[in-house]
């Protein structure tokens, strides 16, 4: 029998979803949640099983696929299955491998971190807010570079990204959200009108160049650029603040990584597991099936709750603890299967090797400032909206 969780309080999940995840998991790894009109999959193995079988579990989720197409101008790779997905995904993979990211983008990422460190220092240890002064603009600048969108400011990138994210989630058809999303679409399209012909003649290492020179129809190029604007900024931004938040609460682990910088990659992965910036994404069954003993009729919408899977006690010992020395390193923070995040090396290098280590190198004693209020929000996308920080000296 399918377990039903009619007690789920979505407002409470927006504040902090982790108690809800524990209660859901206690009911079963696949539970029907009427308030969300979907089944939530909270077990690690069950989430992996869904991602390993795109024939049974499609990414082309009815309602949300149509909304995403409306928000981005056409359906992007994220709402397609192979082989159509692979056609759009394959062109961007080579430029986002570790070696390519180090060669083409690491110097830019370092420059962007240095630029924003000046802003942070200027604010000073009594007024600095890490999200506004560093994390958001660094993530925006890095994405401007990866996408190869010259003349786009970090402010524009942030505005577009927020407008697309709101549009992609606008299942309730809110007119104001569509108006902002349409403005962002028009502005991005104006940039692309000039850029795409130029990149056809002069290819460069950017993602936009890879897409436009792969022979894809132009609406597909434009939709995937907009998908990347919506998906490639918020999560790196949240990872920067999450890492500082986690290390501030665990000073012994902070001291260990500062003494041994080879540990930064473990800190990055553990923060991504412990506080996953993407908590959930959807899939839909294409036929009647059974997942972890739960019968799912064709057309069942699933929420793949990687934020919960990353705290599954069947896989992680004391999953509620932030422990950068844990031996289980594999997590689902970047998803898995064919949609595994293509930007994972860009995030590991841009955030885990550059933005956060340089912050600690530049500001001795960096820590969250407990004199001022911090704020978290969200569960599908979760992150700090305010993170006051301080450091020693002025
Ligand atoms: C720490 C930072 C990041 C996290 C946690 C993250 C997480 C994810 C996850 C979980 C997915 C899979 C969603 C699904 O299957 O429905 C995904 C897909 C995607 N991400 Fe990321 N991401 C990050 C950074 C980036 C960056 C920097 C870029 C841009 C270069 C990017 C671009 C994309 C794209 C284009 C997809 C769609 C892939 C496909 O459909 O094949 N992400 N990301």
XYZ file of C-alpha atoms and ligand atoms in Angstrom:
437
model
C 0.000 0.000 0.000
C 1.169 3.536 -0.715
C 1.904 5.553 2.394
C 0.246 8.974 2.364
C 1.623 11.997 4.199
C -1.355 14.320 4.583
C 0.384 16.119 7.462
C 3.013 17.842 5.290
C 3.099 21.610 5.862
C 4.679 23.303 2.839
C 5.252 26.586 4.719
C 7.275 24.673 7.326
C 9.317 23.023 4.564
C 10.149 26.431 3.123
C 11.557 27.433 6.512
C 13.449 24.153 7.071
C 12.643 20.891 5.276
C 14.879 18.503 7.206
C 12.385 17.424 9.910
C 9.815 16.782 7.198
C 12.351 14.674 5.278
C 13.011 12.547 8.389
C 9.297 12.031 9.039
C 8.648 11.146 5.398
C 11.504 8.629 5.384
C 10.061 7.035 8.523
C 6.832 6.411 6.554
C 8.681 4.933 3.561
C 11.148 5.898 0.849
C 8.286 6.691 -1.586
C 5.336 8.545 -0.048
C 2.310 10.275 -1.572
C 2.075 13.927 -0.509
C -1.355 15.371 -1.380
C -0.306 18.941 -0.531
C 2.302 18.765 -3.315
C 0.227 16.614 -5.696
C 3.138 14.222 -6.100
C 4.945 11.283 -4.558
C 8.165 12.238 -2.817
C 11.118 9.872 -3.164
C 13.386 10.359 -0.148
C 15.554 7.199 -0.151
C 19.041 7.360 -1.689
C 18.724 4.033 -3.538
C 15.227 4.874 -4.818
C 16.397 8.287 -6.150
C 19.289 6.543 -7.934
C 16.912 3.938 -9.367
C 14.668 6.657 -10.819
C 17.604 8.424 -12.448
C 19.017 5.202 -13.865
C 15.824 4.446 -15.840
C 14.647 7.311 -18.025
C 12.427 4.940 -20.033
C 10.189 4.426 -16.974
C 10.791 7.826 -15.332
C 10.736 10.638 -17.875
C 12.141 14.121 -17.326
C 9.453 15.385 -19.715
C 7.104 16.047 -16.814
C 3.659 17.152 -18.094
C 2.802 20.413 -16.356
C 6.301 21.546 -15.467
C 7.676 20.811 -18.960
C 5.095 23.114 -20.530
C 5.761 25.815 -17.929
C 9.510 25.559 -18.506
C 9.005 25.857 -22.263
C 6.852 28.953 -21.684
C 9.490 30.454 -19.359
C 12.508 29.774 -21.557
C 10.981 30.100 -25.033
C 11.249 26.366 -25.857
C 11.705 23.128 -23.962
C 15.377 22.840 -22.901
C 17.484 19.691 -22.424
C 16.393 19.342 -18.786
C 12.856 18.352 -19.835
C 13.921 15.915 -22.567
C 14.999 12.274 -22.500
C 17.670 10.680 -24.659
C 18.244 10.726 -27.574
C 16.740 14.259 -27.903
C 18.379 15.272 -24.595
C 21.771 13.921 -25.632
C 21.705 15.959 -28.867
C 21.555 19.192 -26.844
C 23.726 18.050 -23.944
C 26.685 16.531 -25.836
C 27.952 19.840 -27.299
C 28.510 21.464 -23.884
C 30.219 18.513 -22.162
C 33.790 18.891 -23.528
C 34.094 22.560 -22.544
C 32.939 21.815 -18.998
C 35.409 19.010 -18.209
C 37.851 19.700 -15.392
C 40.791 20.256 -17.741
C 38.874 22.716 -19.938
C 37.476 24.617 -16.945
C 40.968 24.974 -15.446
C 42.441 26.128 -18.766
C 39.690 28.476 -19.947
C 37.913 29.707 -16.849
C 39.946 29.337 -13.656
C 41.863 32.598 -14.309
C 38.561 34.420 -14.882
C 37.067 32.875 -11.724
C 40.119 34.080 -9.769
C 39.732 37.573 -11.227
C 36.028 37.624 -10.313
C 36.768 36.536 -6.737
C 39.422 39.254 -6.398
C 37.042 41.923 -7.733
C 34.369 41.047 -5.176
C 36.875 40.653 -2.328
C 37.606 44.347 -2.770
C 33.879 45.078 -2.408
C 33.646 42.930 0.713
C 36.703 44.568 2.312
C 35.260 47.964 1.485
C 32.043 47.088 3.364
C 34.116 46.080 6.368
C 33.661 43.505 9.138
C 30.687 45.288 10.733
C 28.542 45.597 7.606
C 29.533 42.876 5.152
C 26.779 40.529 3.991
C 28.332 37.592 2.205
C 25.410 36.788 -0.059
C 24.943 40.304 -1.440
C 28.580 41.438 -1.438
C 30.351 38.286 -2.599
C 28.454 35.040 -3.266
C 25.789 36.358 -5.663
C 28.055 38.654 -7.723
C 30.888 36.085 -7.923
C 28.455 33.398 -9.101
C 26.910 35.841 -11.596
C 30.292 36.959 -12.978
C 31.458 33.341 -13.329
C 28.321 32.482 -15.270
C 28.679 35.521 -17.553
C 32.133 34.157 -18.439
C 31.066 30.512 -18.859
C 28.220 31.515 -21.149
C 30.404 34.033 -22.977
C 27.990 36.950 -22.659
C 30.203 40.031 -22.867
C 28.742 43.312 -21.667
C 26.277 41.578 -19.355
C 26.589 42.932 -15.818
C 26.368 40.780 -12.687
C 23.210 42.713 -11.763
C 21.577 41.850 -15.091
C 22.575 38.195 -14.735
C 21.056 38.042 -11.233
C 17.831 39.680 -12.384
C 17.484 37.334 -15.373
C 18.281 34.290 -13.295
C 15.640 35.152 -10.680
C 13.069 35.935 -13.391
C 13.651 32.598 -15.164
C 13.617 30.592 -11.930
C 10.306 32.196 -10.967
C 8.953 31.542 -14.467
C 10.044 27.900 -14.498
C 8.194 27.422 -11.194
C 5.138 29.480 -12.221
C 2.699 26.559 -12.296
C -0.016 28.911 -10.952
C 0.292 31.267 -13.996
C 0.939 34.430 -11.968
C 0.801 37.352 -14.462
C 3.509 39.445 -12.724
C 5.925 36.532 -12.780
C 5.300 36.063 -16.513
C 5.802 39.779 -17.143
C 9.249 39.722 -15.464
C 10.155 36.477 -17.183
C 9.126 37.842 -20.600
C 11.251 40.973 -20.033
C 14.245 38.757 -19.205
C 13.602 36.617 -22.303
C 13.487 39.693 -24.525
C 16.698 41.122 -23.062
C 18.583 37.821 -23.365
C 17.310 37.381 -26.930
C 18.538 40.857 -27.838
C 22.026 39.909 -26.641
C 21.862 36.615 -28.528
C 20.694 38.326 -31.748
C 24.085 40.001 -31.952
C 26.167 37.270 -30.338
C 25.087 34.117 -32.187
C 26.145 35.252 -35.708
C 29.456 36.450 -34.245
C 30.094 33.088 -32.523
C 29.316 31.204 -35.745
C 32.182 33.088 -37.388
C 34.468 33.210 -34.347
C 33.932 30.182 -32.070
C 35.271 30.523 -28.525
C 35.390 28.197 -25.462
C 32.035 29.435 -24.071
C 28.925 27.308 -23.604
C 26.947 29.505 -25.991
C 29.561 28.982 -28.690
C 29.430 25.210 -28.164
C 25.633 25.220 -28.481
C 25.417 27.470 -31.533
C 28.153 25.636 -33.428
C 26.623 22.192 -32.832
C 24.049 22.605 -35.597
C 21.101 22.768 -33.177
C 17.965 24.685 -34.197
C 18.270 28.243 -32.884
C 15.275 28.016 -30.482
C 17.072 25.096 -28.778
C 20.279 27.142 -28.453
C 18.398 30.055 -26.931
C 16.351 27.874 -24.540
C 19.470 26.121 -23.229
C 21.303 29.408 -22.699
C 18.296 30.560 -20.646
C 18.173 27.226 -18.797
C 21.804 27.739 -17.828
C 21.104 31.301 -16.705
C 18.348 29.929 -14.464
C 20.371 26.951 -13.168
C 24.014 28.013 -13.159
C 23.984 30.946 -10.756
C 21.844 30.297 -7.689
C 23.449 26.999 -6.711
C 27.099 28.113 -6.833
C 25.977 31.237 -4.951
C 24.342 29.127 -2.249
C 27.375 26.836 -2.054
C 29.634 29.779 -1.210
C 27.453 30.892 1.704
C 26.684 27.309 2.806
C 30.384 26.466 3.078
C 31.125 29.551 5.171
C 28.057 28.903 7.356
C 29.047 25.250 7.900
C 32.699 26.048 8.658
C 31.713 28.844 11.052
C 29.692 26.316 13.044
C 32.524 23.782 12.981
C 35.676 25.764 13.739
C 37.792 22.654 14.267
C 37.009 21.546 10.698
C 37.683 25.081 9.451
C 41.104 25.032 11.138
C 41.855 21.648 9.595
C 41.164 22.789 6.023
C 43.046 26.047 6.527
C 46.066 23.990 7.674
C 45.682 21.536 4.785
C 44.152 23.118 1.650
C 43.961 19.728 -0.074
C 40.862 19.218 2.102
C 38.817 21.925 0.302
C 37.304 19.397 -2.087
C 36.072 17.288 0.860
C 34.597 20.425 2.442
C 32.818 21.281 -0.818
C 31.306 17.801 -1.192
C 30.258 17.513 2.432
C 28.582 20.938 2.362
C 26.792 19.939 -0.845
C 25.563 16.720 0.768
C 24.606 18.294 4.095
C 22.883 21.416 2.721
C 21.948 20.579 -0.861
C 21.092 23.780 -2.819
C 18.738 21.781 -5.062
C 16.466 19.802 -2.769
C 14.061 18.281 -5.280
C 13.406 17.909 -8.997
C 10.526 16.191 -10.826
C 10.086 13.056 -12.920
C 6.951 11.257 -14.192
C 6.209 7.569 -14.749
C 5.644 6.565 -18.374
C 4.044 3.220 -17.414
C 2.701 1.390 -14.385
C 5.648 0.438 -12.231
C 6.758 -0.425 -8.692
C 9.432 1.564 -6.825
C 10.699 0.264 -3.481
C 7.524 -1.818 -3.181
C 5.208 1.123 -3.930
C 2.907 0.790 -6.924
C 3.003 3.822 -9.203
C 0.441 4.061 -12.000
C 1.473 5.589 -15.330
C 1.467 9.388 -15.150
C 2.465 9.592 -11.464
C 4.528 12.725 -10.799
C 7.511 12.089 -8.543
C 9.632 14.542 -6.597
C 13.183 13.173 -6.509
C 14.201 14.630 -3.153
C 17.989 14.552 -3.340
C 18.123 16.842 -0.293
C 16.581 13.997 1.727
C 18.501 11.202 -0.039
C 21.721 12.976 0.918
C 20.747 12.448 4.555
C 19.600 8.843 4.212
C 20.889 6.946 7.277
C 21.037 3.753 5.180
C 23.975 5.338 3.319
C 25.474 8.009 5.585
C 26.438 7.405 9.190
C 25.019 10.186 11.384
C 23.768 11.975 8.253
C 22.700 15.013 10.267
C 26.332 15.757 11.145
C 28.588 17.966 9.034
C 31.714 15.827 8.882
C 34.325 16.621 6.247
C 36.268 13.487 7.236
C 33.450 11.052 6.414
C 34.455 8.201 4.160
C 31.180 8.065 2.170
C 31.768 10.804 -0.380
C 29.220 9.993 -3.119
C 26.087 12.157 -2.840
C 23.292 13.239 -5.138
C 23.762 17.005 -4.831
C 24.506 17.232 -8.574
C 21.796 14.690 -9.457
C 22.726 11.470 -11.261
C 22.057 9.680 -14.542
C 21.906 11.478 -17.878
C 20.967 14.872 -16.384
C 23.875 14.845 -13.906
C 24.831 18.495 -13.642
C 27.164 19.413 -16.523
C 28.432 22.391 -14.498
C 29.787 20.311 -11.626
C 33.443 20.937 -12.441
C 32.783 24.624 -12.974
C 31.197 24.704 -9.500
C 33.858 22.560 -7.824
C 36.651 24.703 -9.265
C 34.914 28.102 -9.193
C 33.558 27.732 -5.668
C 35.456 24.907 -3.950
C 38.936 25.715 -5.246
C 38.753 29.460 -5.825
C 35.912 31.569 -4.381
C 35.802 30.105 -0.863
C 39.517 29.356 -0.258
C 40.435 32.876 -1.431
C 37.902 34.375 0.923
C 39.575 32.688 3.894
C 43.043 33.558 2.618
C 42.132 37.244 2.322
C 40.102 37.765 5.493
C 41.734 36.323 8.615
C 39.262 34.921 11.118
C 36.332 35.015 8.653
C 33.147 33.796 10.355
C 29.419 34.438 10.442
C 28.561 37.564 12.428
C 26.245 36.422 15.204
C 25.417 40.065 16.110
C 23.299 40.306 12.963
C 20.390 38.160 11.653
C 20.939 35.461 9.056
C 18.085 33.992 6.975
C 17.455 30.750 5.065
C 14.687 30.147 2.551
C 13.307 27.364 0.382
C 13.335 23.634 0.003
C 13.176 22.940 -3.786
C 15.946 25.525 -4.075
C 17.393 26.212 -0.647
C 19.934 28.742 0.481
C 20.871 31.621 2.732
C 19.268 34.889 1.700
C 21.288 36.875 4.271
C 24.606 35.889 5.783
C 26.297 38.649 7.779
C 30.006 37.921 8.179
C 32.847 39.456 10.098
C 36.624 38.998 10.362
C 39.590 40.181 12.394
C 40.998 43.615 11.640
C 39.333 46.303 9.547
C 26.971 23.705 -6.805
C 26.398 24.140 -7.894
C 25.378 23.358 -8.674
C 24.460 22.427 -8.226
C 24.231 21.951 -6.808
C 23.735 21.956 -9.401
C 22.761 20.966 -9.380
C 22.167 20.409 -10.508
C 21.258 19.286 -10.490
C 20.792 18.538 -9.239
C 20.880 19.044 -11.777
C 19.953 17.937 -12.271
C 18.503 18.373 -12.233
C 17.573 17.340 -12.789
O 17.991 16.219 -13.110
O 16.364 17.625 -12.907
C 21.550 20.030 -12.610
C 21.416 20.127 -13.997
C 21.967 21.144 -14.752
N 22.877 22.099 -14.327
Fe 23.620 22.277 -12.452
N 24.195 22.632 -10.509
C 25.203 23.483 -10.114
C 25.947 24.310 -10.931
C 25.762 24.476 -12.279
C 26.534 25.364 -13.127
C 27.703 26.234 -12.668
C 25.999 25.267 -14.381
C 26.446 26.004 -15.620
C 27.541 25.765 -16.206
C 24.903 24.308 -14.342
C 24.108 23.947 -15.403
C 23.202 22.900 -15.393
C 22.460 22.453 -16.575
C 22.529 23.084 -17.980
C 21.692 21.347 -16.172
C 20.764 20.498 -17.066
C 21.518 19.241 -17.485
C 20.740 18.241 -18.299
O 19.515 18.342 -18.404
O 21.394 17.328 -18.848
N 24.795 23.860 -13.044
N 22.340 20.832 -11.814
